[in-house]
């Protein structure tokens, strides 16, 4: 029978901390686990959680984003409220060392000369690997990134990748985004095609969720990993993935989470609010050259 240690292992946090795009979310998950469940864990699991905290802080200098810094600070606050004195001191020391290294690396980058702006075709290629939320964030960085984020090739790739992910997540939503007419080559407005498909899609939350729960494997997965066969912990051939919140992840570790088909309807309003932000890109004139 599975215990909290087994369920915690299925989160795959160790792997997530090394990925820039998953690091902030993994830190926030670990922070909530510390606050709500650490005191109830057996000693061997408490030791593992502490090791993951040290790993997260140790990898912080490699992240180089404000989102990562904010997430690490959230984790630090959880450490200060949940860990006993000796373990807290160890984690806080690791965090301070990480911040010193982060500042040193940032200063070195700022002092580099001959920095050039990436060509537009390179930006478009890079953006074609982003998920929905990352593309939204990137579009608001600067003028050149905003232009690249509206490129039709980016949205065509996003459309294709999303269909691929959905086909592996849940067979009864497979095909809901796929349209044979849309997948034909041609001068199509792929951003508008994706927008129409998104607004008609009944499982919007899957497209904006980072984590999901497979009802067959009883495992927590990164939804964005479903399309590239990197998913950690899935053993079944046919998956049925429901979106899962950070608090539900804690319930899962504690053995208190009960998945149901109605989970995908929860927090519906917050995900409907995501759509207007997605289509309402800042005007290019707002960005300085």
XYZ file of C-alpha atoms in Angstrom:
289
model
C 0.000 0.000 0.000
C 1.276 3.443 -0.937
C 2.363 5.799 1.817
C 3.180 9.531 1.818
C 6.807 8.801 0.859
C 5.704 6.975 -2.308
C 3.241 9.693 -3.242
C 5.811 12.419 -2.609
C 8.309 10.649 -4.889
C 5.704 10.674 -7.669
C 5.759 14.477 -7.715
C 9.208 14.379 -9.289
C 10.305 17.623 -7.609
C 14.006 16.796 -7.904
C 13.687 16.742 -11.706
C 11.501 19.856 -11.741
C 13.965 22.081 -9.874
C 16.514 21.704 -12.669
C 14.057 22.974 -15.311
C 13.825 26.742 -15.567
C 10.153 26.730 -16.596
C 9.108 24.383 -13.770
C 11.327 25.744 -10.980
C 8.935 28.480 -9.716
C 5.933 26.151 -9.588
C 7.927 23.388 -7.909
C 9.099 25.866 -5.238
C 5.528 26.940 -4.543
C 4.380 23.325 -4.293
C 7.153 22.541 -1.830
C 6.347 25.677 0.184
C 2.718 24.618 0.647
C 3.772 21.065 1.491
C 6.023 22.495 4.226
C 3.300 24.698 5.660
C 0.467 22.185 5.661
C 1.986 18.733 6.010
C 5.657 18.712 7.045
C 4.931 18.282 10.757
C 2.782 15.202 10.013
C 5.379 13.451 7.857
C 7.522 10.549 9.093
C 11.159 11.430 9.767
C 12.487 9.854 6.564
C 10.116 11.960 4.470
C 10.977 15.087 6.474
C 14.630 14.472 5.629
C 13.772 14.118 1.945
C 11.757 17.351 1.988
C 14.689 19.179 3.596
C 17.009 17.817 0.913
C 14.635 19.103 -1.771
C 14.595 22.526 -0.104
C 18.408 22.637 -0.171
C 18.386 21.495 -3.809
C 15.914 24.235 -4.750
C 18.024 26.940 -3.096
C 21.241 25.499 -4.527
C 19.884 25.708 -8.084
C 18.556 29.254 -7.708
C 21.643 30.997 -9.200
C 21.057 29.109 -12.462
C 17.505 30.400 -12.870
C 18.221 34.122 -13.409
C 14.562 35.214 -13.445
C 12.561 37.368 -11.054
C 9.822 34.746 -11.031
C 12.321 32.225 -9.689
C 13.533 34.692 -7.042
C 9.962 35.341 -5.902
C 9.232 31.593 -5.738
C 12.418 30.955 -3.748
C 11.420 33.685 -1.287
C 8.018 32.027 -0.912
C 9.805 28.772 -0.138
C 12.046 30.574 2.369
C 9.001 31.912 4.228
C 7.628 28.376 4.474
C 10.998 27.138 5.734
C 11.036 29.768 8.476
C 7.535 28.838 9.633
C 7.693 25.039 9.371
C 11.206 23.714 9.967
C 12.756 23.157 13.399
C 15.588 25.447 14.478
C 18.616 23.468 13.271
C 17.152 22.509 9.902
C 15.837 26.022 9.443
C 19.322 27.472 10.012
C 20.775 25.068 7.445
C 18.185 26.000 4.818
C 18.431 29.757 5.472
C 22.233 29.598 5.122
C 21.860 27.802 1.791
C 19.399 30.446 0.620
C 21.751 33.302 1.556
C 24.630 31.657 -0.303
C 22.375 31.169 -3.322
C 21.343 34.838 -3.332
C 24.974 35.973 -3.178
C 25.813 33.718 -6.120
C 22.728 34.900 -8.008
C 23.720 38.559 -7.604
C 27.272 37.784 -8.665
C 26.091 36.024 -11.806
C 23.636 38.825 -12.591
C 26.354 41.450 -12.244
C 28.654 39.475 -14.532
C 25.924 39.266 -17.164
C 25.237 42.996 -16.940
C 28.925 43.746 -17.481
C 29.137 41.696 -20.656
C 29.735 43.756 -23.759
C 28.625 43.408 -27.360
C 25.226 41.998 -26.447
C 23.039 41.808 -29.557
C 19.320 41.375 -30.016
C 18.329 37.968 -31.333
C 17.084 37.934 -34.940
C 13.322 37.718 -35.311
C 13.416 34.270 -36.916
C 15.422 32.942 -33.966
C 12.892 34.381 -31.500
C 10.034 32.811 -33.446
C 11.805 29.446 -33.360
C 12.375 29.709 -29.595
C 8.788 30.820 -28.922
C 7.445 27.831 -30.847
C 8.541 25.660 -27.896
C 6.532 27.650 -25.313
C 3.285 26.640 -23.690
C 0.245 28.905 -23.551
C 1.041 30.772 -20.333
C 4.742 31.187 -21.151
C 3.859 32.684 -24.537
C 1.567 35.192 -22.844
C 4.317 36.228 -20.422
C 6.934 36.497 -23.174
C 4.702 38.725 -25.285
C 4.840 41.414 -22.582
C 8.635 41.646 -22.212
C 9.573 44.022 -25.046
C 8.611 45.096 -28.551
C 10.611 42.461 -30.450
C 9.305 39.657 -28.237
C 5.765 40.928 -28.665
C 6.124 40.843 -32.444
C 7.614 37.340 -32.391
C 4.841 36.067 -30.116
C 2.186 36.967 -32.689
C 3.883 35.090 -35.527
C 1.529 32.611 -37.168
C 4.141 29.830 -37.081
C 4.280 30.076 -33.278
C 0.515 29.640 -33.012
C 0.423 26.819 -35.551
C 3.021 24.937 -33.493
C 1.132 25.690 -30.273
C -2.077 24.397 -31.855
C -0.399 21.193 -33.017
C 1.399 20.596 -29.720
C -1.774 21.226 -27.725
C -3.689 18.689 -29.806
C -0.868 16.198 -29.253
C -0.929 16.765 -25.482
C -4.711 16.411 -25.315
C -4.601 13.138 -27.238
C -2.373 11.694 -24.513
C -4.240 13.228 -21.597
C -7.757 12.038 -22.093
C -9.282 10.086 -24.946
C -12.711 11.703 -24.580
C -11.298 15.169 -25.246
C -9.068 14.006 -28.104
C -10.170 15.652 -31.308
C -11.951 18.551 -29.658
C -9.231 20.944 -30.813
C -8.307 19.012 -33.942
C -9.869 20.096 -37.212
C -8.725 18.528 -40.475
C -9.378 21.726 -42.406
C -7.246 23.696 -39.955
C -4.296 21.331 -40.110
C -3.850 21.747 -43.849
C -0.894 23.835 -44.947
C -1.643 27.303 -46.218
C -1.639 30.972 -45.301
C -3.937 30.631 -42.322
C -4.288 32.889 -39.310
C -3.215 30.315 -36.743
C -3.581 32.649 -33.797
C -7.232 33.223 -34.675
C -7.725 29.483 -35.292
C -6.303 28.702 -31.863
C -8.427 31.439 -30.273
C -11.649 30.045 -31.730
C -10.714 26.501 -30.696
C -9.777 27.638 -27.190
C -13.028 29.547 -26.673
C -15.056 26.518 -27.791
C -13.004 24.049 -25.774
C -14.884 22.561 -22.806
C -11.708 21.607 -20.925
C -10.023 25.042 -20.882
C -8.482 24.360 -17.497
C -6.310 21.606 -18.963
C -4.712 24.129 -21.314
C -3.749 26.500 -18.495
C -2.882 23.947 -15.811
C 0.670 22.948 -15.010
C -0.183 19.833 -13.025
C -2.629 17.004 -13.570
C -3.664 13.794 -11.834
C -3.880 10.522 -13.778
C -6.826 8.546 -12.408
C -5.429 5.271 -13.738
C -1.823 5.655 -12.534
C -2.752 7.599 -9.400
C 0.177 9.888 -10.164
C 0.786 13.637 -10.397
C 2.198 14.790 -13.750
C 3.340 17.949 -15.486
C 0.688 18.510 -18.143
C 3.138 20.209 -20.524
C 5.344 17.100 -20.474
C 2.579 14.918 -21.867
C 3.351 15.872 -25.454
C 7.051 14.982 -25.426
C 7.068 11.656 -23.551
C 9.008 13.063 -20.583
C 6.257 12.411 -18.082
C 7.475 11.096 -14.741
C 5.518 8.369 -12.957
C 2.897 7.308 -15.525
C 2.624 3.583 -16.163
C -0.729 3.099 -17.869
C -1.253 3.155 -21.630
C -4.439 5.220 -21.638
C -4.382 8.245 -19.375
C -7.258 10.168 -17.898
C -5.836 13.423 -16.584
C -7.719 15.945 -14.468
C -6.224 19.344 -13.577
C -5.073 19.537 -9.974
C -4.302 22.547 -7.768
C -1.326 22.955 -5.453
C -3.514 22.450 -2.391
C -4.923 19.250 -3.923
C -1.338 18.052 -4.432
C -0.791 18.377 -0.686
C -4.029 16.448 -0.090
C -2.744 13.772 -2.470
C 0.468 13.320 -0.465
C -1.547 13.128 2.744
C -3.800 10.483 1.189
C -6.846 12.741 1.376
C -7.324 13.599 -2.297
C -10.237 11.983 -4.124
C -10.238 12.717 -7.857
C -13.531 13.097 -9.678
C -14.602 14.103 -13.161
C -15.972 17.328 -11.702
C -12.450 18.515 -10.789
C -11.988 20.008 -14.229
C -14.892 22.362 -13.620
C -13.504 23.864 -10.413
C -12.078 27.369 -10.478
C -13.673 27.774 -13.899
C -13.989 31.541 -13.594
C -10.282 32.076 -12.980
C -9.451 30.170 -16.152
C -12.039 32.045 -18.172
C -10.295 35.235 -17.018
C -7.099 33.953 -18.622
C -8.445 34.215 -22.183
C -8.834 38.016 -22.418
C -5.234 38.453 -21.240
C -4.091 36.006 -23.878
C -5.630 37.810 -26.830
C -5.121 41.378 -25.541
C -1.423 41.773 -26.299
C 0.083 45.177 -25.446
C 0.195 47.505 -28.424
C 3.610 47.509 -30.037
C 3.770 51.293 -29.741
C 3.871 50.861 -25.973
C 7.299 49.239 -26.189
C 10.448 51.291 -26.508
C 12.975 50.381 -29.176
